[in-house]
Short mmCIF file of C-alpha atoms in Angstrom, two decimals:
data_model
loop_
_atom_site.label_atom_id
_atom_site.label_comp_id
_atom_site.label_asym_id
_atom_site.label_seq_id
_atom_site.Cartn_x
_atom_site.Cartn_y
_atom_site.Cartn_z
CA UNK A 21 43.87 113.08 185.02
CA UNK A 22 42.43 116.55 185.60
CA UNK A 23 39.12 115.20 186.33
CA UNK A 24 40.59 112.91 189.07
CA UNK A 25 42.18 115.98 190.64
CA UNK A 26 39.01 118.22 190.59
CA UNK A 27 37.26 115.15 192.19
CA UNK A 28 39.80 114.77 194.99
CA UNK A 29 39.36 118.60 195.61
CA UNK A 30 35.77 118.48 195.47
CA UNK A 31 35.92 115.51 197.99
CA UNK A 32 38.11 117.51 200.32
CA UNK A 33 35.97 120.77 200.21
CA UNK A 34 32.77 118.39 200.96
CA UNK A 35 34.95 116.87 203.98
CA UNK A 36 35.94 120.42 205.31
CA UNK A 37 32.26 121.54 204.89
CA UNK A 38 31.10 118.82 207.00
CA UNK A 39 33.55 119.49 209.56
CA UNK A 40 32.59 123.24 209.64
CA UNK A 41 28.81 122.29 210.00
CA UNK A 42 29.76 120.15 213.07
CA UNK A 43 31.46 123.08 214.71
CA UNK A 44 28.53 125.40 213.76
CA UNK A 45 25.84 122.98 215.39
CA UNK A 46 28.22 123.10 218.58
CA UNK A 47 28.39 126.72 218.55
CA UNK A 48 24.84 127.18 217.95
CA UNK A 49 24.04 124.91 221.02
CA UNK A 50 26.40 127.27 223.06
CA UNK A 51 24.72 130.38 221.99
CA UNK A 52 21.16 129.00 222.59
CA UNK A 53 22.24 128.32 226.04
CA UNK A 54 23.50 131.75 226.52
CA UNK A 55 20.42 133.20 225.01
CA UNK A 56 18.39 131.25 227.55
CA UNK A 57 20.49 132.71 230.53
CA UNK A 58 19.70 135.99 228.99
CA UNK A 59 15.98 135.27 228.97
CA UNK A 60 15.61 136.04 225.08
CA UNK A 61 14.83 132.36 224.24
CA UNK A 62 12.60 129.97 225.87
CA UNK A 63 13.71 126.37 226.71
CA UNK A 64 11.07 124.98 224.24
CA UNK A 65 12.91 127.22 221.40
CA UNK A 66 16.21 125.88 222.69
CA UNK A 67 14.99 122.27 222.36
CA UNK A 68 13.46 122.90 218.78
CA UNK A 69 16.79 124.53 217.76
CA UNK A 70 18.56 121.59 218.84
CA UNK A 71 16.11 119.11 217.18
CA UNK A 72 16.25 121.14 213.97
CA UNK A 73 20.02 121.10 214.18
CA UNK A 74 20.05 117.54 214.48
CA UNK A 75 17.72 116.92 211.57
CA UNK A 76 19.90 119.30 209.61
CA UNK A 77 23.02 117.14 210.27
CA UNK A 78 21.17 113.97 209.61
CA UNK A 79 19.99 115.46 206.17
CA UNK A 80 23.61 116.64 205.47
CA UNK A 81 24.88 113.23 206.26
CA UNK A 82 22.13 111.52 204.25
CA UNK A 83 22.61 113.89 201.44
CA UNK A 84 26.59 113.58 201.30
CA UNK A 85 25.76 109.35 201.23
CA UNK A 86 23.47 109.81 198.30
CA UNK A 87 25.94 112.09 196.55
CA UNK A 88 28.82 109.62 197.20
CA UNK A 89 26.72 106.71 195.82
CA UNK A 90 25.48 108.89 192.95
CA UNK A 91 29.15 109.89 191.96
CA UNK A 92 30.28 106.15 192.39
CA UNK A 93 27.29 105.03 190.06
CA UNK A 94 27.96 107.89 187.35
CA UNK A 95 31.64 107.06 187.62
CA UNK A 96 34.47 109.35 188.84
CA UNK A 97 37.36 107.43 187.60
CA UNK A 98 40.21 109.21 185.66
CA UNK A 99 39.03 110.87 182.68
CA UNK A 100 39.76 109.53 179.19
CA UNK A 101 38.84 111.62 176.34
CA UNK A 102 38.35 110.68 172.61
CA UNK A 103 38.22 112.66 169.40
CA UNK A 104 36.62 111.22 166.35
CA UNK A 105 35.46 112.69 162.87
CA UNK A 106 32.54 110.33 161.93
CA UNK A 107 29.39 112.40 160.82
CA UNK A 108 27.21 109.40 160.33
CA UNK A 109 24.83 109.24 163.54
CA UNK A 110 24.84 105.20 163.50
CA UNK A 111 28.49 105.41 163.81
CA UNK A 112 28.53 107.93 166.61
CA UNK A 113 25.58 106.02 168.46
CA UNK A 114 27.70 102.67 168.11
CA UNK A 115 30.79 104.14 169.49
CA UNK A 116 28.92 105.72 172.44
CA UNK A 117 27.29 102.43 173.25
CA UNK A 118 30.73 100.95 173.39
CA UNK A 119 31.84 103.78 175.98
CA UNK A 120 28.93 103.39 177.95
CA UNK A 121 29.50 99.67 178.25
CA UNK A 122 33.14 100.19 178.85
CA UNK A 123 32.24 102.70 181.88
CA UNK A 124 29.76 100.61 183.22
CA UNK A 125 32.19 97.68 183.36
CA UNK A 126 34.76 99.37 185.84
CA UNK A 127 35.45 102.39 187.92
CA UNK A 128 38.87 103.29 187.68
CA UNK A 129 38.58 105.27 184.26
CA UNK A 130 35.50 107.49 182.51
CA UNK A 131 35.74 107.67 178.98
CA UNK A 132 33.75 110.69 176.91
CA UNK A 133 34.03 111.23 173.22
CA UNK A 134 33.77 114.46 171.22
CA UNK A 135 33.18 115.04 167.50
CA UNK A 136 35.50 117.25 165.64
CA UNK A 137 34.66 117.73 161.88
CA UNK A 138 37.16 115.88 159.42
CA UNK A 139 38.25 119.14 157.85
CA UNK A 140 39.17 120.52 161.08
CA UNK A 141 40.81 117.57 162.71
CA UNK A 142 44.35 118.03 162.09
CA UNK A 143 43.99 121.81 162.82
CA UNK A 144 42.43 120.99 166.20
CA UNK A 145 45.03 118.59 167.06
CA UNK A 146 47.73 121.03 166.25
CA UNK A 147 46.05 123.73 168.50
CA UNK A 148 45.41 121.32 171.14
CA UNK A 149 49.15 120.32 170.85
CA UNK A 150 50.08 123.98 171.54
CA UNK A 151 47.49 124.64 174.22
CA UNK A 152 48.13 121.25 176.00
CA UNK A 153 44.61 120.44 175.45
CA UNK A 154 44.49 117.20 173.69
CA UNK A 155 42.37 114.07 173.87
CA UNK A 156 43.94 110.90 175.23
CA UNK A 157 42.89 108.88 171.99
CA UNK A 158 42.26 110.06 168.56
CA UNK A 159 40.44 107.99 165.90
CA UNK A 160 41.56 109.11 162.48
CA UNK A 161 41.75 107.98 158.79
CA UNK A 162 44.45 105.57 158.24
CA UNK A 163 46.37 107.15 155.36
CA UNK A 164 46.73 110.27 157.42
CA UNK A 165 48.48 108.60 160.17
CA UNK A 166 51.84 109.22 159.42
CA UNK A 167 51.40 112.92 158.88
CA UNK A 168 50.07 113.03 162.60
CA UNK A 169 52.96 111.13 163.91
CA UNK A 170 55.44 113.77 162.60
CA UNK A 171 53.54 116.19 164.89
CA UNK A 172 55.15 114.30 167.52
CA UNK A 173 52.02 113.65 169.60
CA UNK A 174 51.33 110.00 169.49
CA UNK A 175 52.57 107.32 171.92
CA UNK A 176 54.96 104.84 170.78
CA UNK A 177 52.96 101.85 171.46
CA UNK A 178 55.56 99.27 170.32
CA UNK A 179 55.70 96.40 172.81
CA UNK A 180 52.36 97.90 174.60
CA UNK A 181 49.65 96.63 172.44
CA UNK A 182 49.45 93.39 170.82
CA UNK A 183 48.80 93.29 166.95
CA UNK A 184 50.27 90.33 165.96
CA UNK A 185 46.69 88.91 164.70
CA UNK A 186 46.02 92.12 162.59
CA UNK A 187 46.25 92.19 158.85
CA UNK A 188 49.49 93.20 157.94
CA UNK A 189 48.11 96.46 155.63
CA UNK A 190 46.42 97.73 158.84
CA UNK A 191 49.50 97.55 160.81
CA UNK A 192 51.53 98.95 158.26
CA UNK A 193 49.23 102.10 158.05
CA UNK A 194 49.96 103.09 161.68
CA UNK A 195 53.74 102.16 161.68
CA UNK A 196 56.47 104.51 160.93
CA UNK A 197 60.32 103.84 160.95
CA UNK A 198 59.52 100.26 162.45
CA UNK A 199 57.52 102.07 165.34
CA UNK A 200 53.92 101.25 166.25
CA UNK A 201 51.90 104.39 166.72
CA UNK A 202 48.39 103.20 166.57
CA UNK A 203 45.99 100.38 166.67
CA UNK A 204 43.75 99.69 163.81
CA UNK A 205 40.16 100.35 164.41
CA UNK A 206 38.44 98.64 161.46
CA UNK A 207 39.04 98.21 157.99
CA UNK A 208 37.55 98.19 154.43
CA UNK A 209 38.88 97.47 150.86
CA UNK A 210 37.59 97.42 147.35
CA UNK A 211 36.37 94.56 145.35
CA UNK A 212 34.64 93.66 142.03
CA UNK A 213 30.88 93.49 142.22
CA UNK A 214 29.14 91.72 139.28
CA UNK A 215 25.45 91.56 137.93
CA UNK A 216 25.10 87.73 137.98
CA UNK A 217 22.18 87.66 135.70
CA UNK A 218 23.87 89.91 133.06
CA UNK A 219 27.13 87.30 133.18
CA UNK A 220 24.85 84.25 133.04
CA UNK A 221 22.80 85.87 130.06
CA UNK A 222 26.23 86.66 128.32
CA UNK A 223 27.37 83.20 128.99
CA UNK A 224 30.50 84.68 130.81
CA UNK A 225 32.40 83.36 133.81
CA UNK A 226 33.46 85.47 136.74
CA UNK A 227 36.84 87.23 135.60
CA UNK A 228 39.88 86.75 137.39
CA UNK A 229 42.60 88.48 135.30
CA UNK A 230 42.84 91.80 133.38
CA UNK A 231 42.75 89.72 129.92
CA UNK A 232 39.34 87.98 131.19
CA UNK A 233 37.99 91.33 132.53
CA UNK A 234 38.44 93.06 129.33
CA UNK A 235 36.78 90.17 127.32
CA UNK A 236 33.91 89.81 130.03
CA UNK A 237 33.33 93.70 130.10
CA UNK A 238 33.19 93.74 126.18
CA UNK A 239 30.57 90.97 126.33
CA UNK A 240 28.35 92.63 128.64
CA UNK A 241 28.46 96.29 127.05
CA UNK A 242 25.56 97.07 125.20
CA UNK A 243 23.97 100.58 124.04
CA UNK A 244 22.52 100.92 127.56
CA UNK A 245 24.99 99.17 129.59
CA UNK A 246 28.70 99.99 130.46
CA UNK A 247 30.67 96.52 131.10
CA UNK A 248 32.75 98.09 133.87
CA UNK A 249 32.63 101.34 136.17
CA UNK A 250 35.03 102.38 138.72
CA UNK A 251 35.15 105.98 140.35
CA UNK A 252 37.66 107.97 138.56
CA UNK A 253 37.02 111.59 140.00
CA UNK A 254 40.46 113.53 140.28
CA UNK A 255 40.95 113.54 144.13
CA UNK A 256 41.81 111.09 146.83
CA UNK A 257 38.57 109.02 146.00
CA UNK A 258 39.96 108.53 142.39
CA UNK A 259 43.35 107.53 143.65
CA UNK A 260 41.71 104.97 146.18
CA UNK A 261 40.14 103.41 143.11
CA UNK A 262 43.15 103.48 140.67
CA UNK A 263 45.94 102.21 143.03
CA UNK A 264 44.89 98.63 143.10
CA UNK A 265 45.32 98.33 139.22
CA UNK A 266 48.84 99.91 139.88
CA UNK A 267 49.81 97.68 142.49
CA UNK A 268 48.84 94.57 140.74
CA UNK A 269 51.58 95.27 138.18
CA UNK A 270 54.10 95.43 140.84
CA UNK A 271 54.46 98.96 140.70
CA UNK A 272 54.45 101.34 143.73
CA UNK A 273 52.68 104.54 144.54
CA UNK A 274 56.09 106.21 144.25
CA UNK A 275 57.64 104.67 141.32
CA UNK A 276 54.97 104.77 138.46
CA UNK A 277 57.00 106.07 135.49
CA UNK A 278 58.24 102.43 134.63
CA UNK A 279 57.07 99.43 132.50
CA UNK A 280 54.57 98.52 135.44
CA UNK A 281 53.01 101.86 135.97
CA UNK A 282 52.66 102.72 132.28
CA UNK A 283 50.73 99.20 131.77
CA UNK A 284 48.39 100.06 134.38
CA UNK A 285 47.65 103.53 133.11
CA UNK A 286 47.32 101.91 129.84
CA UNK A 287 44.80 99.37 130.69
CA UNK A 288 42.56 101.95 132.31
CA UNK A 289 42.92 103.92 129.04
CA UNK A 290 41.90 100.84 126.90
CA UNK A 291 38.81 100.22 128.99
CA UNK A 292 37.69 103.53 127.98
CA UNK A 293 38.85 103.45 124.30
CA UNK A 294 37.26 100.03 123.90
CA UNK A 295 33.92 101.49 124.91
CA UNK A 296 33.43 99.14 128.04
CA UNK A 297 33.82 102.17 130.65
CA UNK A 298 32.32 105.32 130.11
CA UNK A 299 34.15 108.58 130.35
CA UNK A 300 31.67 109.69 132.73
CA UNK A 301 33.40 107.87 135.52
CA UNK A 302 35.64 111.15 136.01
CA UNK A 303 32.63 112.73 137.43
CA UNK A 304 30.94 109.59 139.50
CA UNK A 305 31.79 109.27 143.09
CA UNK A 306 31.75 105.67 144.67
CA UNK A 307 28.03 106.29 145.74
CA UNK A 308 27.62 107.43 141.97
CA UNK A 309 28.92 104.14 140.69
CA UNK A 310 26.73 101.91 143.05
CA UNK A 311 23.63 103.98 141.70
CA UNK A 312 24.51 103.09 138.25
CA UNK A 313 25.01 99.51 138.84
CA UNK A 314 21.52 99.39 141.04
CA UNK A 315 20.03 101.01 137.96
CA UNK A 316 21.43 98.33 135.65
CA UNK A 317 23.58 100.74 133.88
CA UNK A 318 26.55 99.05 134.69
CA UNK A 319 27.27 95.38 134.73
CA UNK A 320 30.45 95.18 136.96
CA UNK A 321 31.66 97.76 139.30
CA UNK A 322 34.72 98.32 141.88
CA UNK A 323 33.39 99.33 145.17
CA UNK A 324 33.64 98.69 148.86
CA UNK A 325 31.52 96.78 151.44
CA UNK A 326 30.02 100.07 153.13
CA UNK A 327 27.70 99.93 149.93
CA UNK A 328 26.09 96.61 150.72
CA UNK A 329 23.76 97.79 153.50
CA UNK A 330 22.35 100.28 150.98
CA UNK A 331 22.13 97.89 148.06
CA UNK A 332 20.27 95.37 150.10
CA UNK A 333 17.53 97.75 151.11
CA UNK A 334 17.27 99.94 148.01
CA UNK A 335 17.61 96.77 145.52
CA UNK A 336 16.48 93.66 147.31
CA UNK A 337 15.64 92.06 144.01
CA UNK A 338 19.01 92.76 142.18
CA UNK A 339 21.12 89.44 141.87
CA UNK A 340 24.74 90.56 142.39
CA UNK A 341 27.87 89.00 143.89
CA UNK A 342 31.13 90.17 144.84
CA UNK A 343 34.66 88.58 143.91
CA UNK A 344 38.29 89.62 144.11
CA UNK A 345 39.65 92.70 141.62
CA UNK A 346 41.02 90.85 138.64
CA UNK A 347 44.78 90.76 138.59
CA UNK A 348 47.50 91.64 136.19
CA UNK A 349 50.53 89.84 137.85
CA UNK A 350 49.16 89.64 141.42
CA UNK A 351 45.99 90.37 143.40
CA UNK A 352 45.79 93.66 144.92
CA UNK A 353 43.37 95.93 146.70
CA UNK A 354 43.65 99.33 148.81
CA UNK A 355 43.09 99.71 152.40
CA UNK A 356 40.45 102.00 153.95
CA UNK A 357 39.26 102.54 157.32
CA UNK A 358 40.48 104.15 160.60
CA UNK A 359 43.02 103.70 163.29
CA UNK A 360 43.06 104.58 167.18
CA UNK A 361 46.21 106.84 168.26
CA UNK A 362 47.09 107.31 171.97
CA UNK A 363 48.40 110.66 172.89
CA UNK A 364 51.70 110.95 174.67
CA UNK A 365 51.61 112.77 177.87
CA UNK A 366 47.96 112.01 178.26
CA UNK A 367 46.19 109.21 180.31
CA UNK A 368 47.96 106.58 178.09
CA UNK A 369 47.14 103.76 180.79
CA UNK A 370 43.51 104.55 180.76
CA UNK A 371 43.57 104.82 176.73
CA UNK A 372 45.10 101.20 176.60
CA UNK A 373 42.72 100.01 179.00
CA UNK A 374 39.81 101.09 177.01
CA UNK A 375 41.53 99.91 173.78
CA UNK A 376 41.84 96.43 175.54
CA UNK A 377 38.22 96.46 176.05
CA UNK A 378 37.05 97.97 172.63
CA UNK A 379 39.08 95.72 170.30
CA UNK A 380 37.75 92.70 172.13
CA UNK A 381 35.72 90.22 169.92
CA UNK A 382 32.28 91.07 171.19
CA UNK A 383 32.79 95.01 170.90
CA UNK A 384 34.56 94.74 167.60
CA UNK A 385 31.85 92.63 165.99
CA UNK A 386 29.25 94.97 167.32
CA UNK A 387 30.85 98.19 165.94
CA UNK A 388 31.88 96.73 162.68
CA UNK A 389 28.41 95.73 161.80
CA UNK A 390 27.04 99.16 162.52
CA UNK A 391 29.81 100.56 160.53
CA UNK A 392 29.65 98.11 157.59
CA UNK A 393 33.27 97.56 158.09
CA UNK A 394 35.57 94.39 158.72
CA UNK A 395 37.90 93.64 161.63
CA UNK A 396 41.37 94.55 161.58
CA UNK A 397 42.03 91.43 163.54
CA UNK A 398 42.20 88.50 161.15
CA UNK A 399 40.73 86.05 163.78
CA UNK A 400 37.85 88.02 164.24
CA UNK A 401 37.29 88.82 160.72
CA UNK A 402 37.56 85.06 160.01
CA UNK A 403 34.35 84.32 161.97
CA UNK A 404 32.57 87.94 161.56
CA UNK A 405 30.52 86.82 158.55
CA UNK A 406 28.62 83.46 157.29
CA UNK A 407 30.36 81.81 154.31
CA UNK A 408 27.76 82.94 151.86
CA UNK A 409 27.80 86.58 153.09
CA UNK A 410 28.55 89.26 150.54
CA UNK A 411 30.90 90.67 152.98
CA UNK A 412 33.15 87.44 152.90
CA UNK A 413 35.04 88.19 149.74
CA UNK A 414 36.18 91.37 151.12
CA UNK A 415 37.69 89.62 154.12
CA UNK A 416 39.51 87.23 151.64
CA UNK A 417 40.29 90.68 149.52
CA UNK A 418 42.09 92.05 152.78
CA UNK A 419 44.85 89.66 152.45
CA UNK A 420 46.02 91.58 149.32
CA UNK A 421 45.27 94.92 150.38
CA UNK A 422 47.69 97.47 151.07
CA UNK A 423 47.54 101.05 152.54
CA UNK A 424 47.96 104.38 151.00
CA UNK A 425 51.56 105.61 152.34
CA UNK A 426 52.09 105.63 155.10
CA UNK A 427 53.63 108.99 154.33
CA UNK A 428 53.22 112.44 155.66
CA UNK A 429 53.11 114.07 152.25
CA UNK A 430 50.63 111.53 151.03
CA UNK A 431 47.94 113.97 149.98
CA UNK A 432 50.26 115.53 147.44
CA UNK A 433 51.46 112.13 146.03
CA UNK A 434 47.68 111.12 145.75
CA UNK A 435 47.28 114.37 143.84
CA UNK A 436 49.73 113.53 141.16
CA UNK A 437 48.59 110.20 140.94
CA UNK A 438 44.90 111.09 140.47
CA UNK A 439 45.72 113.57 137.87
CA UNK A 440 47.75 110.85 135.68
CA UNK A 441 44.79 108.32 136.23
CA UNK A 442 42.47 111.39 134.86
CA UNK A 443 44.66 112.39 132.13
CA UNK A 444 44.71 108.90 130.42
CA UNK A 445 40.66 108.43 130.67
CA UNK A 446 40.15 111.95 129.28
CA UNK A 447 42.79 111.49 126.57
CA UNK A 448 44.71 114.43 127.70
CA UNK A 449 47.90 112.73 127.87
CA UNK A 450 49.33 109.22 126.86
CA UNK A 451 49.96 106.79 129.49
CA UNK A 452 53.53 107.53 129.03
CA UNK A 453 53.52 111.28 129.36
CA UNK A 454 51.11 110.95 132.34
CA UNK A 455 53.40 108.48 134.03
CA UNK A 456 56.38 110.88 133.52
CA UNK A 457 54.66 114.10 134.91
CA UNK A 458 53.28 112.15 137.70
CA UNK A 459 56.77 110.72 138.46
CA UNK A 460 58.54 114.16 138.36
CA UNK A 461 55.83 115.51 140.86
CA UNK A 462 56.27 112.50 143.30
CA UNK A 463 60.21 112.85 143.07
CA UNK A 464 59.92 116.52 144.23
CA UNK A 465 57.98 115.62 146.95
CA UNK A 466 59.67 112.11 148.58
CA UNK A 467 63.17 113.21 147.90
#
C-alpha cells in the first residue's frame, strides 16, 4: 500500500514537472522576443532557441513515455512483501522464481521477499509489530504457528481461503480455537527406510508392527551393523523423531504418564537394551543417521523425504526402500514443513491473491520438487509422484501424520518430551520415572 501511494505521488510530481516545463517554454519564447527587440539576440539565435526548446519538449515527452512503459513493465502494483527463513539457496531461488512468474502474470500487485534468519524470525516479527513494519506474508515453521498467533498479528483466514482438500494435520497446525490463521505451504513427515539387500539376506519381511520391527532388527544386527537407528538428540529434532512412537500407542504429547506413554518409552529403551539400536543415537542428527545408513552401518532408519536427493546422488548403488513406521495400536507419523501466514492490517487482498497463485498445482509441484517436500493439498500430492517413487510412501504416511502442538508453549513441552526420551536411552531413568517427570513439567506448562 505504501508503494502505491509513493507511485501516485511520483506520478503527480512528474505531471507537475511537465506542466512547469511547458510554462517555461512559453516564457522562454517571450524572453527571446524581448531580447530580440532590445538588440541583444539575433533572429537566428531566437529561431535556434525555439528549435532547441521544441526538441527538449519532445525529448521530455519521449522520456516520460519510456519511463511509463518501463514502470509498467517493471510492475508498479500494490506492494506485497514476504518474510521467510530458508537458508538453502535452492529454496530461495525456487521461491524467487514463483514470485517473478506471479509478478509477470498480472499488474495489480508486486511481490518481493526478504530473508530473515530463523533464530531472529520471531524477534523481528515482534519488533515489526511494535514499529508497524511487518510483511504481508510470513512463511514459518508449522509447530511455531500457534505461538505467533498469540502475538495477534495474523489475519483470520476462516472462510477466506479454501483448505478443504488439505491434509487434516497440516490444517490443524495453523488452526487455533477453531479459526484458520494460515495456509500450509508444503509438508514432510517421517517414515521407515530399509536396506532391501540386508532384509533379503536375513530372510526378513518388511515389518509393519512393533513386534515385527523388534524381530527384524534383531535379525539384521551384527557386530558391525545396527538393526535400527533414529535421531535421539535432546532437542526438538529428537522430539520430532520420538513422537510417532508415542502417538502410535494412543498417548498424546500432553498426557505421557500413563500406560500408553510408558509403553512407548519402554519400547525405545528395549531397542537399546536388546542391542539393536546404538546409544550413539543420542548424538546423531537426522543427517548423521542417514550417513550411517548410507555407509551400511545401519539396516533400517527413521527419516524424512528431504534425505532422498542426497541418498540418490551419494549412494546410487544402495538398494533401499521406504515403508510406513511400524505401529503399536495405530499408524502414526509427525508433520514437518512450513505454513504461509497473512499479516492483519497489511495488504490482505494482495497476499491472498498471491497465495491463490502460489498454491496452484503447477506452482506447488515446482516448489515441492525443489524443496524435496510433499504438497499439503491431498489432490496435488496424489499425482505428485510416480507409483514407484521413493516419495510415494511418505504421501501415504501423511494420512497418519499429526502436527506438534499447535500450542504457543510447544518448545517447553518438547523439551520435557525429549528429556524423557533421552533418559530412557541412556538408562538414567526408568520409563516410569521419566514419564512422571515429563508429565509434571508438562502439567506446569499447559495448566
